[in-house]
PDB file of C-alpha atoms and ligand atoms in Angstrom:
ATOM      1  CA  MET A   1     -15.738  -4.780 -18.145  1.00  0.00           C
ATOM      2  CA  SER A   2     -15.728  -8.250 -17.155  1.00  0.00           C
ATOM      3  CA  LYS A   3     -17.428  -9.116 -13.498  1.00  0.00           C
ATOM      4  CA  LEU A   4     -15.241 -12.380 -13.700  1.00  0.00           C
ATOM      5  CA  ILE A   5     -11.852 -10.901 -12.832  1.00  0.00           C
ATOM      6  CA  GLY A   6     -11.340 -12.496  -9.770  1.00  0.00           C
ATOM      7  CA  ARG A   7     -11.787 -15.534 -10.122  1.00  0.00           C
ATOM      8  CA  SER A   8      -8.813 -15.567 -12.745  1.00  0.00           C
ATOM      9  CA  ASP A   9      -5.547 -17.186 -12.154  1.00  0.00           C
ATOM     10  CA  ALA A  10      -3.759 -14.468 -13.827  1.00  0.00           C
ATOM     11  CA  ASP A  11      -4.935 -12.051 -11.098  1.00  0.00           C
ATOM     12  CA  VAL A  12      -4.537 -10.997  -7.529  1.00  0.00           C
ATOM     13  CA  LEU A  13      -5.836  -8.794  -5.358  1.00  0.00           C
ATOM     14  CA  LEU A  14      -3.254  -6.664  -3.539  1.00  0.00           C
ATOM     15  CA  VAL A  15      -4.408  -4.807  -0.265  1.00  0.00           C
ATOM     16  CA  ILE A  16      -1.988  -1.663   0.931  1.00  0.00           C
ATOM     17  CA  ASP A  17      -1.715  -1.302   4.480  1.00  0.00           C
ATOM     18  CA  VAL A  18      -5.143  -1.422   6.076  1.00  0.00           C
ATOM     19  CA  GLN A  19      -4.168  -0.798   9.633  1.00  0.00           C
ATOM     20  CA  ARG A  20      -5.662   0.200  12.782  1.00  0.00           C
ATOM     21  CA  ASP A  21      -2.757   3.580  12.728  1.00  0.00           C
ATOM     22  CA  PHE A  22      -4.136   4.471   9.379  1.00  0.00           C
ATOM     23  CA  CYS A  23      -7.678   4.911  10.224  1.00  0.00           C
ATOM     24  CA  PRO A  24      -9.621   7.530  12.318  1.00  0.00           C
ATOM     25  CA  GLY A  25      -8.467   6.973  15.974  1.00  0.00           C
ATOM     26  CA  GLY A  26      -4.943   5.886  14.876  1.00  0.00           C
ATOM     27  CA  SER A  27      -1.490   8.004  14.787  1.00  0.00           C
ATOM     28  CA  LEU A  28      -1.436   8.285  11.100  1.00  0.00           C
ATOM     29  CA  PRO A  29      -4.962   8.156  10.310  1.00  0.00           C
ATOM     30  CA  VAL A  30      -6.227   8.041   6.597  1.00  0.00           C
ATOM     31  CA  PRO A  31      -9.869  10.430   6.459  1.00  0.00           C
ATOM     32  CA  GLY A  32     -12.523   7.782   5.775  1.00  0.00           C
ATOM     33  CA  GLY A  33      -9.685   5.316   6.143  1.00  0.00           C
ATOM     34  CA  ASP A  34     -12.329   2.432   8.313  1.00  0.00           C
ATOM     35  CA  GLU A  35     -15.081   2.590   5.665  1.00  0.00           C
ATOM     36  CA  VAL A  36     -12.637   0.179   2.777  1.00  0.00           C
ATOM     37  CA  ALA A  37     -12.193  -2.571   4.926  1.00  0.00           C
ATOM     38  CA  PRO A  38     -15.728  -4.366   4.818  1.00  0.00           C
ATOM     39  CA  LEU A  39     -15.387  -3.337   1.169  1.00  0.00           C
ATOM     40  CA  ILE A  40     -12.325  -4.674   0.810  1.00  0.00           C
ATOM     41  CA  SER A  41     -13.555  -7.986   2.547  1.00  0.00           C
ATOM     42  CA  ARG A  42     -16.432  -7.891   0.283  1.00  0.00           C
ATOM     43  CA  LEU A  43     -14.555  -7.773  -2.658  1.00  0.00           C
ATOM     44  CA  ALA A  44     -11.622 -10.433  -1.283  1.00  0.00           C
ATOM     45  CA  GLN A  45     -14.558 -12.731  -1.616  1.00  0.00           C
ATOM     46  CA  ALA A  46     -14.544 -12.361  -5.807  1.00  0.00           C
ATOM     47  CA  PHE A  47     -10.879 -13.062  -5.774  1.00  0.00           C
ATOM     48  CA  ASP A  48      -9.172 -16.659  -5.684  1.00  0.00           C
ATOM     49  CA  HIS A  49      -6.182 -14.982  -4.780  1.00  0.00           C
ATOM     50  CA  VAL A  50      -5.387 -12.072  -2.225  1.00  0.00           C
ATOM     51  CA  VAL A  51      -2.044 -10.753  -0.977  1.00  0.00           C
ATOM     52  CA  MET A  52      -1.895  -8.373   1.999  1.00  0.00           C
ATOM     53  CA  THR A  53       0.508  -5.612   3.149  1.00  0.00           C
ATOM     54  CA  GLN A  54       1.075  -4.877   6.692  1.00  0.00           C
ATOM     55  CA  ASP A  55       3.692  -1.251   7.236  1.00  0.00           C
ATOM     56  CA  TRP A  56       5.655  -2.751   9.864  1.00  0.00           C
ATOM     57  CA  HIS A  57       8.495  -0.498  11.472  1.00  0.00           C
ATOM     58  CA  PRO A  58      10.937  -0.856  14.322  1.00  0.00           C
ATOM     59  CA  PRO A  59      10.155   1.692  17.556  1.00  0.00           C
ATOM     60  CA  ASP A  60      12.870   3.730  16.079  1.00  0.00           C
ATOM     61  CA  HIS A  61      12.226   4.086  12.555  1.00  0.00           C
ATOM     62  CA  ALA A  62      13.685   6.376  10.166  1.00  0.00           C
ATOM     63  CA  SER A  63      10.448   7.852   8.682  1.00  0.00           C
ATOM     64  CA  PHE A  64       9.503   8.599  12.020  1.00  0.00           C
ATOM     65  CA  ALA A  65       9.833  12.643  13.061  1.00  0.00           C
ATOM     66  CA  SER A  66      10.357  11.458  16.994  1.00  0.00           C
ATOM     67  CA  SER A  67      13.918   9.737  15.599  1.00  0.00           C
ATOM     68  CA  HIS A  68      15.108  13.205  14.486  1.00  0.00           C
ATOM     69  CA  PRO A  69      15.318  15.633  17.642  1.00  0.00           C
ATOM     70  CA  GLY A  70      14.213  19.303  16.991  1.00  0.00           C
ATOM     71  CA  ARG A  71      11.871  18.202  13.941  1.00  0.00           C
ATOM     72  CA  LYS A  72       7.671  17.596  13.480  1.00  0.00           C
ATOM     73  CA  PRO A  73       5.742  14.897  11.675  1.00  0.00           C
ATOM     74  CA  PHE A  74       5.076  16.012   7.943  1.00  0.00           C
ATOM     75  CA  GLU A  75       8.529  17.736   7.739  1.00  0.00           C
ATOM     76  CA  GLU A  76      10.969  16.587   4.986  1.00  0.00           C
ATOM     77  CA  ILE A  77      14.355  15.659   5.813  1.00  0.00           C
ATOM     78  CA  ASP A  78      17.183  14.260   3.600  1.00  0.00           C
ATOM     79  CA  LEU A  79      18.362  10.847   4.304  1.00  0.00           C
ATOM     80  CA  PRO A  80      21.141   8.806   2.907  1.00  0.00           C
ATOM     81  CA  TYR A  81      18.470   7.349  -0.066  1.00  0.00           C
ATOM     82  CA  GLY A  82      16.685  10.776  -0.444  1.00  0.00           C
ATOM     83  CA  ARG A  83      13.919  13.145   0.491  1.00  0.00           C
ATOM     84  CA  GLN A  84      11.475  11.711   3.231  1.00  0.00           C
ATOM     85  CA  ILE A  85       8.490  13.034   4.846  1.00  0.00           C
ATOM     86  CA  LEU A  86       8.665  12.592   8.486  1.00  0.00           C
ATOM     87  CA  TRP A  87       6.039  10.987  10.153  1.00  0.00           C
ATOM     88  CA  PRO A  88       3.837  10.353  13.242  1.00  0.00           C
ATOM     89  CA  ASP A  89       5.226   7.310  14.886  1.00  0.00           C
ATOM     90  CA  HIS A  90       2.677   4.654  13.318  1.00  0.00           C
ATOM     91  CA  CYS A  91       2.454   0.780  12.702  1.00  0.00           C
ATOM     92  CA  VAL A  92       5.143  -0.074  15.214  1.00  0.00           C
ATOM     93  CA  GLN A  93       6.199  -3.960  14.915  1.00  0.00           C
ATOM     94  CA  GLY A  94       4.264  -5.701  17.639  1.00  0.00           C
ATOM     95  CA  ALA A  95       1.872  -2.352  18.553  1.00  0.00           C
ATOM     96  CA  GLY A  96      -2.087  -2.664  18.562  1.00  0.00           C
ATOM     97  CA  GLY A  97      -1.751   0.034  15.779  1.00  0.00           C
ATOM     98  CA  ALA A  98       0.013  -2.197  13.219  1.00  0.00           C
ATOM     99  CA  ASP A  99      -3.159  -4.658  13.524  1.00  0.00           C
ATOM    100  CA  PHE A 100      -5.310  -4.827  10.408  1.00  0.00           C
ATOM    101  CA  HIS A 101      -8.581  -3.301  10.405  1.00  0.00           C
ATOM    102  CA  PRO A 102     -10.566  -5.501  12.762  1.00  0.00           C
ATOM    103  CA  ALA A 103     -13.241  -5.249   9.829  1.00  0.00           C
ATOM    104  CA  LEU A 104     -10.208  -6.847   7.243  1.00  0.00           C
ATOM    105  CA  ASP A 105     -11.433 -10.143   6.936  1.00  0.00           C
ATOM    106  CA  ILE A 106      -9.431 -12.339   4.286  1.00  0.00           C
ATOM    107  CA  PRO A 107      -8.958 -15.809   5.516  1.00  0.00           C
ATOM    108  CA  HIS A 108      -7.622 -17.078   2.415  1.00  0.00           C
ATOM    109  CA  ALA A 109      -4.575 -14.640   1.707  1.00  0.00           C
ATOM    110  CA  ALA A 110      -1.925 -16.470   1.120  1.00  0.00           C
ATOM    111  CA  LEU A 111       0.862 -13.995   1.704  1.00  0.00           C
ATOM    112  CA  VAL A 112       1.350 -11.033   4.201  1.00  0.00           C
ATOM    113  CA  LEU A 113       3.849  -9.233   3.147  1.00  0.00           C
ATOM    114  CA  ARG A 114       5.864  -6.537   5.850  1.00  0.00           C
ATOM    115  CA  LYS A 115       7.019  -4.033   4.713  1.00  0.00           C
ATOM    116  CA  GLY A 116       9.599  -0.751   6.117  1.00  0.00           C
ATOM    117  CA  HIS A 117      11.179  -3.279   8.513  1.00  0.00           C
ATOM    118  CA  ARG A 118      14.331  -1.812   8.413  1.00  0.00           C
ATOM    119  CA  ARG A 119      15.034   0.466  10.671  1.00  0.00           C
ATOM    120  CA  ASP A 120      17.365   3.184   8.430  1.00  0.00           C
ATOM    121  CA  ILE A 121      15.040   2.740   5.506  1.00  0.00           C
ATOM    122  CA  ASP A 122      11.299   3.718   4.642  1.00  0.00           C
ATOM    123  CA  SER A 123       9.022   1.186   2.043  1.00  0.00           C
ATOM    124  CA  TYR A 124       6.023   2.781   0.633  1.00  0.00           C
ATOM    125  CA  SER A 125       5.852   0.618  -2.415  1.00  0.00           C
ATOM    126  CA  ALA A 126       5.349  -3.036  -1.632  1.00  0.00           C
ATOM    127  CA  PHE A 127       7.796  -3.895  -4.646  1.00  0.00           C
ATOM    128  CA  PHE A 128      10.773  -1.240  -3.081  1.00  0.00           C
ATOM    129  CA  GLU A 129      12.033   0.257  -0.629  1.00  0.00           C
ATOM    130  CA  ASN A 130      12.360   3.521  -1.108  1.00  0.00           C
ATOM    131  CA  ASP A 131      15.632   3.873  -2.049  1.00  0.00           C
ATOM    132  CA  ARG A 132      13.991   2.671  -5.290  1.00  0.00           C
ATOM    133  CA  ARG A 133      16.321  -0.563  -5.526  1.00  0.00           C
ATOM    134  CA  THR A 134      16.131  -2.687  -3.036  1.00  0.00           C
ATOM    135  CA  PRO A 135      13.537  -5.162  -3.558  1.00  0.00           C
ATOM    136  CA  THR A 136      10.902  -6.706  -0.809  1.00  0.00           C
ATOM    137  CA  GLY A 137      10.080 -10.213  -2.754  1.00  0.00           C
ATOM    138  CA  LEU A 138       7.083  -9.386  -3.713  1.00  0.00           C
ATOM    139  CA  CYS A 139       7.968  -9.113  -7.436  1.00  0.00           C
ATOM    140  CA  GLY A 140       9.561 -12.541  -7.496  1.00  0.00           C
ATOM    141  CA  TYR A 141       6.378 -13.893  -5.534  1.00  0.00           C
ATOM    142  CA  LEU A 142       3.940 -12.840  -7.729  1.00  0.00           C
ATOM    143  CA  ARG A 143       5.734 -13.486 -11.286  1.00  0.00           C
ATOM    144  CA  GLU A 144       6.585 -17.026  -9.574  1.00  0.00           C
ATOM    145  CA  ARG A 145       2.615 -17.262  -9.142  1.00  0.00           C
ATOM    146  CA  GLY A 146       2.387 -16.795 -12.673  1.00  0.00           C
ATOM    147  CA  PHE A 147       0.052 -13.592 -11.917  1.00  0.00           C
ATOM    148  CA  ALA A 148      -0.257 -11.319 -14.976  1.00  0.00           C
ATOM    149  CA  ARG A 149      -2.438  -8.497 -13.399  1.00  0.00           C
ATOM    150  CA  VAL A 150      -2.363  -6.991  -9.722  1.00  0.00           C
ATOM    151  CA  VAL A 151      -5.696  -5.381  -8.773  1.00  0.00           C
ATOM    152  CA  LEU A 152      -5.026  -2.860  -5.967  1.00  0.00           C
ATOM    153  CA  THR A 153      -6.869  -1.520  -3.040  1.00  0.00           C
ATOM    154  CA  GLY A 154      -6.040   0.128   0.400  1.00  0.00           C
ATOM    155  CA  LEU A 155      -4.421   2.889   2.043  1.00  0.00           C
ATOM    156  CA  ALA A 156      -2.993   5.414   1.088  1.00  0.00           C
ATOM    157  CA  LEU A 157      -4.380   6.054  -2.140  1.00  0.00           C
ATOM    158  CA  ASP A 158      -1.707   8.542  -2.419  1.00  0.00           C
ATOM    159  CA  VAL A 159       1.181   6.908  -0.803  1.00  0.00           C
ATOM    160  CA  CYS A 160       1.514   3.419  -0.792  1.00  0.00           C
ATOM    161  CA  VAL A 161      -1.171   2.503  -2.939  1.00  0.00           C
ATOM    162  CA  ARG A 162       0.446   4.709  -5.918  1.00  0.00           C
ATOM    163  CA  TRP A 163       4.184   3.558  -5.317  1.00  0.00           C
ATOM    164  CA  THR A 164       2.876   0.151  -5.471  1.00  0.00           C
ATOM    165  CA  ALA A 165       0.805   0.935  -8.339  1.00  0.00           C
ATOM    166  CA  GLU A 166       3.619   2.673 -10.849  1.00  0.00           C
ATOM    167  CA  ASP A 167       6.496   0.142  -9.605  1.00  0.00           C
ATOM    168  CA  ALA A 168       3.746  -2.703 -10.359  1.00  0.00           C
ATOM    169  CA  LYS A 169       3.136  -0.948 -13.539  1.00  0.00           C
ATOM    170  CA  ARG A 170       6.630  -0.445 -13.953  1.00  0.00           C
ATOM    171  CA  LEU A 171       8.059  -4.356 -13.645  1.00  0.00           C
ATOM    172  CA  GLY A 172       5.609  -4.982 -16.655  1.00  0.00           C
ATOM    173  CA  PHE A 173       2.070  -6.198 -14.499  1.00  0.00           C
ATOM    174  CA  SER A 174      -1.082  -4.914 -15.922  1.00  0.00           C
ATOM    175  CA  VAL A 175      -2.814  -2.455 -13.332  1.00  0.00           C
ATOM    176  CA  ALA A 176      -5.853  -1.653 -11.778  1.00  0.00           C
ATOM    177  CA  VAL A 177      -7.104   0.451  -8.987  1.00  0.00           C
ATOM    178  CA  VAL A 178     -10.101   0.156  -7.525  1.00  0.00           C
ATOM    179  CA  GLU A 179     -11.339   3.978  -6.264  1.00  0.00           C
ATOM    180  CA  ASP A 180     -13.646   3.053  -3.929  1.00  0.00           C
ATOM    181  CA  ALA A 181     -12.051   0.613  -1.593  1.00  0.00           C
ATOM    182  CA  CYS A 182      -8.971   3.406  -1.572  1.00  0.00           C
ATOM    183  CA  ARG A 183      -8.586   6.552   0.507  1.00  0.00           C
ATOM    184  CA  ALA A 184      -6.007   8.970   0.430  1.00  0.00           C
ATOM    185  CA  LEU A 185      -4.037  11.017   3.150  1.00  0.00           C
ATOM    186  CA  GLY A 186      -4.781  14.452   1.078  1.00  0.00           C
ATOM    187  CA  LEU A 187      -7.039  15.323  -1.655  1.00  0.00           C
ATOM    188  CA  ALA A 188      -4.293  16.989  -3.926  1.00  0.00           C
ATOM    189  CA  GLY A 189      -2.332  14.134  -3.699  1.00  0.00           C
ATOM    190  CA  SER A 190      -5.455  11.581  -4.690  1.00  0.00           C
ATOM    191  CA  THR A 191      -5.818  14.125  -8.119  1.00  0.00           C
ATOM    192  CA  SER A 192      -1.864  13.366  -8.628  1.00  0.00           C
ATOM    193  CA  ALA A 193      -1.971   9.951  -8.147  1.00  0.00           C
ATOM    194  CA  TRP A 194      -4.955   9.670 -10.901  1.00  0.00           C
ATOM    195  CA  ASN A 195      -3.381  11.784 -12.933  1.00  0.00           C
ATOM    196  CA  SER A 196      -0.577   9.562 -12.722  1.00  0.00           C
ATOM    197  CA  PHE A 197      -2.109   6.703 -13.480  1.00  0.00           C
ATOM    198  CA  ARG A 198      -4.467   7.365 -16.319  1.00  0.00           C
ATOM    199  CA  GLU A 199      -0.654   8.803 -18.060  1.00  0.00           C
ATOM    200  CA  ILE A 200       0.612   5.316 -17.230  1.00  0.00           C
ATOM    201  CA  GLY A 201      -1.646   3.232 -18.314  1.00  0.00           C
ATOM    202  CA  VAL A 202      -2.909   2.176 -14.604  1.00  0.00           C
ATOM    203  CA  ASP A 203      -6.722   1.019 -14.775  1.00  0.00           C
ATOM    204  CA  ARG A 204      -9.376   2.388 -12.694  1.00  0.00           C
ATOM    205  CA  PHE A 205     -12.346   0.389 -11.668  1.00  0.00           C
ATOM    206  CA  ALA A 206     -14.771   0.742  -9.417  1.00  0.00           C
ATOM    207  CA  THR A 207     -16.173  -1.908  -6.908  1.00  0.00           C
ATOM    208  CA  ALA A 208     -19.311  -2.084  -9.141  1.00  0.00           C
ATOM    209  CA  ASP A 209     -17.184  -3.501 -11.661  1.00  0.00           C
ATOM    210  CA  ILE A 210     -16.254  -6.599  -9.906  1.00  0.00           C
ATOM    211  CA  LEU A 211     -18.509  -7.494  -7.937  1.00  0.00           C
TER     212      LEU A 211
HETATM  213  C1  VGL B   1       1.998   4.738   4.710  1.00  0.00           C
HETATM  214  C2  VGL B   1       3.105   6.982   5.185  1.00  0.00           C
HETATM  215  C3  VGL B   1       3.838   5.953   6.003  1.00  0.00           C
HETATM  216  C4  VGL B   1       1.034   4.290   3.365  1.00  0.00           C
HETATM  217  C5  VGL B   1       2.759   4.539   5.575  1.00  0.00           C
HETATM  218  O1  VGL B   1       0.887   3.094   3.908  1.00  0.00           O
HETATM  219  O2  VGL B   1       0.244   4.945   3.073  1.00  0.00           O
HETATM  220  N1  VGL B   1       2.084   6.148   4.354  1.00  0.00           N
HETATM  221  N2  VGL B   1       3.795   4.992   5.817  1.00  0.00           N
HETATM  222 ZN1   ZN B   2       4.623   4.156   7.651  1.00  0.00          ZN
END
């Protein structure tokens, strides 16, 4: 496997949601989420092109259990666009929990894409909102920049990284996920994510394959 993938103008590193609320001490912590921040920062130095995403919800967002009286976090409900897991309030626009983890240090990232900013709809994938139809604009950006391969890192492997990887593949990009630069919310979820990746042809990398 090439050690030089990041130095290609065809490759972009996509860093998904490495934010305080998804790390231990945050409101929706992913176990070990903080561990990926220094690793991704080092990995990013090997890439000329980096895009970061930021989960970015209004305070009364439809994905928050607190927006649905009587509902509790991790219950599921039907919203007009489909089933939605209800989450604890997290990554509220402008609040400290929405900040990137302080150990994430990628000054050369060219784009920070915010998602989940519409009150009535969640967005796990960096490409489409959860109605699976409303584009975020990221596909247009990546295509116009001429990238062929998306290399994925970040949080959470079984939610936003998975949905982003599957959409990227469907949109025609070559896709790789860097296993040690991701953490999952739940273990069962991470097994089914890797099974899905194998089936659809998403490559599985380790940081050591790149650095
Ligand atoms: C995420 C749940 C809710 C994620 C975002 O970044 O994986 N998960 N919002
Ligand atoms: Zn969210």
